[in-house]
Amino acid sequence: MVIGNPPYGAELSKKEKSIYKKLYPIGSSNTAQLFIIRARQFLYLNSTNCFIVPKSLAYVSTWKNTRENIKDNLTLLIDCSKAFEHANLEMLIYLINEKSKIDSYKTASFEQRKYLTKVNKTLISLFEIFPLGVKDEELNLGIKIRKNIGEKLTDCGKHIWGDIFYKEIKQEKSDFKVLGGKEIQKYFIKSKPKGFISKYLTLSIKSKIQENSILLQRIISCVSGERTAICGSIIEKDKERYRVVNTIHQIVCKPYLSNRLILGILHSKVLNWYCYAFVFAKARLSFQFSGESVGRIPLPKLNDKSLCNEIISLVDKILETKALDSNSDTSNLESKIDSLVYKLYGLNSEEIKIIEGGEK
């Protein structure tokens, strides 16, 4: 048996990285991942390895090869959340047994001190993560949402991070207003920009706001540390007066897709619940939109034009209301959007209760 709490994020010299890259070809020099691979080399038939490691193992793209390395022998995953008081990381405990391949693993919650469900390993390829800390009913609902999709978010248009020109940003008024992630709020843009830049500064196309686009905070956070909160808005009036930095994730929707429709879906309770549970493995700190995470987000089928048009109309009303007063209460309109998006995903009343219960 190999048990431990391996070092993570330890600094390695270039020489050490080169050596470990050859010894452990997993595409990463993260020391926790190196220890995981090394631990397996000590295991014999029916022996066990149990480590407490960053929750990144469950969902982060740079840990993908390590997930592949251990998944066949994985028997248990425990969600430990923020296990150590002075460590700014969420953790999990994994247990692998070096015997013949196992077709499922158990997942449990350290906070709740109980076993939650058994996860069939075919679901790892479906969700592209290690589902972690979910109950039976959550897992079944996640499967339904993931399988009953029109396309993934990555397919709805072009995804662009803003440009990098922080050193050129000034606080004195100039030709263009600069926006960063903090200026993007749910359905509105803060009145005070990040700063200003001159029109004589040469920037790439990434800095410009495109037609039919959505501006999202690239760094995603959780509300009260409990659930994912995607945050975005739309700028159409005088958009040429703005430039954006790379803390903004811009989606340029395809011509046949309304940016208002996609924005309404992205802000819905069901999609944020799904992202929390099955894109970011119930992580409660911050994470970001990336090529891989965007590719895991399922959009519903958009065949019901009546429902889609209702969502577009409601989003229009919210944007207009927030433009007049960003402090306006639009919760009633947002609740109506939630109800319509539930219908797009084909959810029944019991399934909605699972999501609404998870919002508390």
Coordinates of C-alpha atoms in Angstrom, one line a residue:
M1 CA 0.0 0.0 0.0
V2 CA 1.2 3.5 -0.9
I3 CA -0.5 6.3 1.1
G4 CA 0.5 10.0 1.1
N5 CA -0.1 13.7 0.6
P6 CA 2.3 14.4 -2.3
P7 CA 3.8 17.9 -2.8
Y8 CA 2.0 19.9 -5.5
G9 CA 3.3 23.0 -7.2
A10 CA 6.8 22.4 -6.1
E11 CA 9.4 24.3 -8.1
L12 CA 11.6 22.3 -10.4
S13 CA 14.7 23.3 -12.3
K14 CA 14.8 23.1 -16.1
K15 CA 17.1 20.1 -15.8
E16 CA 14.7 18.3 -13.4
K17 CA 11.7 19.0 -15.6
S18 CA 13.6 17.6 -18.6
I19 CA 14.5 14.4 -16.6
Y20 CA 11.0 13.9 -15.3
K21 CA 9.5 14.5 -18.7
K22 CA 11.4 11.5 -20.0
L23 CA 10.7 9.3 -17.0
Y24 CA 7.0 10.2 -16.8
P25 CA 5.6 11.1 -20.2
I26 CA 2.3 12.6 -19.1
G27 CA 2.8 16.1 -20.5
S28 CA 3.1 17.8 -17.1
S29 CA 5.8 18.6 -14.6
N30 CA 3.3 19.1 -11.7
T31 CA 4.9 17.3 -8.8
A32 CA 1.6 15.8 -7.5
Q33 CA 1.0 14.2 -10.9
L34 CA 4.6 12.9 -11.0
F35 CA 4.1 11.3 -7.6
I36 CA 0.8 9.7 -8.7
I37 CA 2.6 8.1 -11.7
R38 CA 5.6 7.1 -9.6
A39 CA 3.4 5.5 -6.9
R40 CA 1.9 3.2 -9.4
Q41 CA 5.3 1.8 -10.2
F42 CA 5.5 0.5 -6.6
L43 CA 2.2 -1.4 -6.8
Y44 CA 1.9 -5.1 -7.3
L45 CA -1.2 -7.2 -7.9
N46 CA -4.0 -6.3 -5.4
S47 CA -1.9 -3.6 -3.8
T48 CA -3.4 -0.1 -3.2
N49 CA -2.5 3.6 -3.7
C50 CA -4.3 6.3 -1.8
F51 CA -3.3 10.0 -2.1
I52 CA -4.9 13.3 -1.2
V53 CA -4.3 15.6 -4.1
P54 CA -5.7 18.8 -5.7
K55 CA -9.3 18.5 -7.0
S56 CA -7.8 19.5 -10.4
L57 CA -7.3 15.7 -10.9
A58 CA -11.0 15.4 -11.5
Y59 CA -11.5 18.1 -14.2
V60 CA -8.6 20.3 -15.2
S61 CA -7.3 19.7 -18.8
T62 CA -3.6 19.6 -17.8
W63 CA -4.4 16.6 -15.6
K64 CA -6.1 14.7 -18.4
N65 CA -3.3 12.2 -19.0
T66 CA -3.1 11.4 -15.3
R67 CA -6.8 10.7 -15.2
E68 CA -6.3 8.3 -18.1
N69 CA -3.4 6.7 -16.3
I70 CA -5.4 5.8 -13.2
K71 CA -9.0 5.5 -14.3
D72 CA -9.0 1.7 -15.1
N73 CA -8.0 0.9 -11.5
L74 CA -9.9 3.7 -9.7
T75 CA -12.2 2.4 -6.9
L76 CA -13.0 5.5 -4.8
L77 CA -13.1 9.3 -5.1
I78 CA -13.8 11.5 -2.0
D79 CA -14.6 15.2 -2.4
C80 CA -12.7 16.9 0.4
S81 CA -13.5 20.5 -0.8
K82 CA -11.1 22.9 1.0
A83 CA -9.5 20.3 3.3
F84 CA -6.6 22.3 4.7
E85 CA -7.2 25.7 6.4
H86 CA -4.1 27.4 5.1
A87 CA -4.0 25.9 1.7
N88 CA -5.9 27.8 -1.1
L89 CA -6.7 24.6 -2.9
E90 CA -9.6 22.2 -3.0
M91 CA -8.7 18.6 -2.5
L92 CA -9.9 15.0 -3.2
I93 CA -8.8 11.6 -2.0
Y94 CA -8.5 8.8 -4.6
L95 CA -8.0 5.1 -4.1
I96 CA -6.8 2.8 -6.8
N97 CA -6.3 -1.0 -6.7
E98 CA -3.7 -2.6 -8.9
K99 CA -5.8 -5.5 -10.1
S100 CA -7.9 -6.3 -13.2
K101 CA -9.8 -3.4 -14.6
I102 CA -12.8 -2.2 -12.6
D103 CA -15.9 -0.9 -14.4
S104 CA -17.1 1.6 -11.8
Y105 CA -15.9 3.6 -8.8
K106 CA -17.6 5.0 -5.7
T107 CA -17.7 8.7 -4.9
A108 CA -18.2 10.2 -1.5
S109 CA -18.3 13.5 0.4
F110 CA -15.9 14.2 3.2
E111 CA -18.1 17.1 4.5
Q112 CA -21.2 14.9 4.6
R113 CA -19.2 11.9 5.9
K114 CA -21.1 9.6 3.6
Y115 CA -21.0 7.5 0.4
L116 CA -23.0 9.1 -2.4
T117 CA -23.2 6.9 -5.5
K118 CA -21.4 4.5 -7.8
V119 CA -20.2 5.9 -11.1
N120 CA -19.9 3.7 -14.2
K121 CA -16.6 4.5 -15.9
T122 CA -18.2 4.9 -19.3
L123 CA -19.5 8.2 -17.9
I124 CA -15.9 9.5 -17.7
S125 CA -15.8 9.8 -21.5
L126 CA -19.3 11.2 -21.6
F127 CA -18.6 14.1 -19.1
E128 CA -14.9 14.2 -19.9
I129 CA -14.2 14.5 -16.1
F130 CA -14.2 12.3 -13.1
P131 CA -17.8 12.9 -11.7
L132 CA -17.2 13.7 -8.1
G133 CA -19.4 14.2 -5.0
V134 CA -22.7 13.7 -6.8
K135 CA -25.8 11.8 -5.6
D136 CA -27.6 9.2 -7.6
E137 CA -30.4 11.6 -8.7
E138 CA -27.8 14.3 -9.7
L139 CA -25.8 11.8 -11.8
N140 CA -29.0 10.6 -13.6
L141 CA -30.0 14.1 -14.3
G142 CA -26.6 15.0 -15.6
I143 CA -26.6 12.1 -17.9
K144 CA -30.0 13.1 -19.3
I145 CA -28.9 16.7 -19.9
R146 CA -25.6 15.6 -21.5
K147 CA -27.2 13.2 -23.8
N148 CA -30.2 15.3 -24.8
I149 CA -28.3 18.2 -26.4
G150 CA -28.4 20.1 -29.7
E151 CA -24.7 21.0 -29.7
K152 CA -22.0 22.0 -27.3
L153 CA -21.2 25.7 -26.4
T154 CA -18.0 25.4 -28.4
D155 CA -20.0 24.8 -31.6
C156 CA -22.2 27.9 -31.3
G157 CA -19.6 30.3 -32.7
K158 CA -16.1 31.6 -32.4
H159 CA -14.5 31.8 -28.9
I160 CA -12.0 34.6 -28.4
W161 CA -10.0 35.8 -25.3
G162 CA -9.3 39.6 -25.4
D163 CA -5.9 41.1 -26.2
I164 CA -3.0 41.7 -23.7
F165 CA -2.1 45.4 -23.4
Y166 CA -2.3 46.1 -19.6
K167 CA 0.8 48.3 -19.6
E168 CA -0.8 50.7 -22.1
I169 CA -4.0 51.3 -20.1
K170 CA -4.3 54.8 -18.6
Q171 CA -6.8 56.3 -16.2
E172 CA -6.9 59.6 -18.1
K173 CA -9.7 59.7 -20.6
S174 CA -8.7 58.7 -24.2
D175 CA -10.1 57.3 -27.4
F176 CA -11.2 53.9 -26.3
K177 CA -12.7 52.6 -23.1
V178 CA -11.1 49.4 -21.8
L179 CA -13.1 46.5 -20.3
G180 CA -11.8 43.6 -18.3
G181 CA -13.6 40.7 -16.6
K182 CA -14.5 42.7 -13.5
E183 CA -16.4 45.2 -15.7
I184 CA -18.7 42.5 -17.1
Q185 CA -21.7 41.8 -14.8
K186 CA -24.8 39.7 -15.2
Y187 CA -26.7 41.5 -18.0
F188 CA -24.9 44.8 -17.7
I189 CA -21.5 46.5 -18.0
K190 CA -20.1 48.6 -15.2
S191 CA -20.3 52.3 -16.0
K192 CA -16.7 52.9 -14.9
P193 CA -14.2 51.2 -17.4
K194 CA -11.0 49.5 -16.4
G195 CA -9.2 52.5 -18.1
F196 CA -8.5 54.0 -21.5
I197 CA -6.2 53.6 -24.4
S198 CA -5.2 55.7 -27.4
K199 CA -6.4 54.9 -30.9
Y200 CA -2.7 55.0 -32.0
L201 CA -1.9 51.8 -30.1
T202 CA -1.8 48.8 -32.5
L203 CA -4.0 46.0 -31.2
S204 CA -5.2 42.7 -32.6
I205 CA -8.7 41.9 -33.7
K206 CA -9.1 40.1 -30.3
S207 CA -9.4 43.4 -28.6
K208 CA -12.6 44.4 -30.6
I209 CA -16.2 43.6 -29.8
Q210 CA -17.7 41.6 -32.6
E211 CA -21.2 41.6 -34.1
N212 CA -23.7 39.2 -32.5
S213 CA -21.3 38.5 -29.6
I214 CA -21.5 37.9 -25.8
L215 CA -18.9 39.2 -23.4
L216 CA -18.2 36.8 -20.4
Q217 CA -16.0 36.9 -17.4
R218 CA -13.2 34.5 -18.3
I219 CA -12.6 33.7 -14.7
I220 CA -15.7 31.9 -13.3
S221 CA -16.5 32.1 -9.7
C222 CA -19.0 30.6 -7.3
V223 CA -21.8 32.5 -5.6
S224 CA -21.2 32.3 -1.8
G225 CA -18.8 29.5 -2.5
E226 CA -21.6 27.2 -3.4
R227 CA -22.2 27.0 -7.1
T228 CA -20.9 28.1 -10.5
A229 CA -22.0 31.6 -11.6
I230 CA -21.4 32.4 -15.3
C231 CA -21.5 36.1 -15.8
G232 CA -21.9 37.9 -19.1
S233 CA -23.6 40.7 -21.1
I234 CA -23.9 42.2 -24.5
I235 CA -22.7 45.5 -26.0
E236 CA -24.1 46.7 -29.3
K237 CA -24.5 50.4 -29.0
D238 CA -21.2 52.2 -29.6
K239 CA -19.3 48.9 -29.3
E240 CA -16.5 50.4 -31.5
R241 CA -15.7 52.7 -28.6
Y242 CA -14.5 49.8 -26.5
R243 CA -11.5 47.5 -26.4
V244 CA -11.3 44.3 -24.3
V245 CA -8.4 42.5 -22.4
N246 CA -7.9 38.8 -22.0
T247 CA -9.9 38.4 -18.8
I248 CA -12.9 38.6 -21.1
H249 CA -14.1 35.5 -23.1
Q250 CA -16.0 36.7 -26.1
I251 CA -18.4 34.3 -28.0
V252 CA -19.1 35.4 -31.5
C253 CA -22.3 33.6 -32.2
K254 CA -23.0 32.1 -35.6
P255 CA -25.4 34.2 -37.8
Y256 CA -28.4 31.9 -37.2
L257 CA -28.0 32.0 -33.4
S258 CA -29.2 35.0 -31.4
N259 CA -26.6 36.2 -28.8
R260 CA -29.5 37.0 -26.5
L261 CA -30.8 33.4 -26.7
I262 CA -27.3 32.0 -25.8
L263 CA -26.8 34.6 -23.0
G264 CA -30.2 33.6 -21.5
I265 CA -29.3 29.9 -21.5
L266 CA -25.8 30.6 -20.0
H267 CA -27.4 32.5 -17.1
S268 CA -30.0 29.9 -16.4
K269 CA -30.1 27.9 -13.2
V270 CA -30.0 24.6 -15.1
L271 CA -26.9 25.3 -17.0
N272 CA -25.0 26.8 -14.0
W273 CA -26.0 23.7 -12.0
Y274 CA -24.7 21.4 -14.7
C275 CA -21.4 23.3 -15.0
Y276 CA -20.9 23.2 -11.3
A277 CA -21.5 19.4 -11.1
F278 CA -20.3 18.1 -14.4
V279 CA -17.9 20.6 -15.9
F280 CA -16.0 21.8 -12.9
A281 CA -16.5 18.8 -10.6
K282 CA -18.2 20.8 -7.8
A283 CA -15.2 23.1 -7.5
R284 CA -16.0 26.1 -5.2
L285 CA -13.1 28.4 -5.9
S286 CA -12.4 30.0 -9.3
F287 CA -11.8 28.4 -12.7
Q288 CA -11.9 29.7 -16.2
F289 CA -13.4 29.3 -19.6
S290 CA -11.0 27.3 -21.8
G291 CA -11.2 25.3 -25.0
E292 CA -11.8 22.2 -23.0
S293 CA -14.3 23.5 -20.5
V294 CA -16.4 25.2 -23.2
G295 CA -16.4 21.9 -25.1
R296 CA -18.1 20.2 -22.1
I297 CA -21.0 22.6 -21.8
P298 CA -24.2 21.2 -23.5
L299 CA -26.7 23.5 -25.1
P300 CA -30.3 22.3 -25.5
K301 CA -32.0 21.6 -28.7
L302 CA -33.3 24.8 -30.1
N303 CA -36.1 23.4 -32.3
D304 CA -38.9 25.1 -30.4
K305 CA -38.8 28.6 -32.0
S306 CA -41.6 29.9 -29.8
L307 CA -39.7 29.1 -26.6
C308 CA -36.5 30.6 -28.0
N309 CA -38.2 33.8 -29.1
E310 CA -39.7 34.2 -25.6
I311 CA -36.2 33.9 -24.1
I312 CA -34.8 36.4 -26.5
S313 CA -37.6 38.9 -25.7
L314 CA -37.1 38.5 -21.9
V315 CA -33.3 38.9 -22.3
D316 CA -34.0 42.1 -24.3
K317 CA -36.2 43.4 -21.4
I318 CA -33.5 42.7 -18.8
L319 CA -30.7 44.3 -20.9
E320 CA -32.9 47.4 -21.4
T321 CA -33.8 47.6 -17.7
K322 CA -30.2 47.2 -16.5
A323 CA -29.0 49.8 -19.0
L324 CA -31.3 52.3 -17.3
D325 CA -30.4 51.2 -13.8
S326 CA -27.9 48.4 -13.2
N327 CA -29.4 48.0 -9.7
S328 CA -32.8 47.2 -11.0
D329 CA -34.4 43.9 -9.7
T330 CA -34.9 41.7 -12.8
S331 CA -35.3 38.4 -10.8
N332 CA -38.8 37.9 -12.0
L333 CA -37.8 38.1 -15.6
E334 CA -34.8 35.8 -14.9
S335 CA -37.1 33.3 -13.2
K336 CA -39.3 33.2 -16.4
I337 CA -36.2 32.5 -18.4
D338 CA -35.3 29.7 -16.1
S339 CA -38.7 28.1 -16.6
L340 CA -38.3 28.3 -20.4
V341 CA -34.8 26.9 -20.4
Y342 CA -36.0 23.9 -18.3
K343 CA -38.5 23.2 -21.1
L344 CA -35.7 23.4 -23.7
Y345 CA -33.8 20.8 -21.8
G346 CA -37.0 18.7 -21.4
L347 CA -36.9 18.5 -17.6
N348 CA -39.9 17.5 -15.5
S349 CA -40.9 18.9 -12.1
E350 CA -38.9 16.3 -10.0
E351 CA -35.8 17.1 -12.0
I352 CA -36.3 20.8 -11.5
K353 CA -36.5 20.2 -7.8
I354 CA -33.1 18.7 -7.8
I355 CA -31.7 21.8 -9.4
E356 CA -33.6 24.3 -7.3
G357 CA -32.6 22.4 -4.2
G358 CA -29.0 22.6 -5.2
E359 CA -29.3 26.3 -5.5
K360 CA -30.0 26.8 -1.8

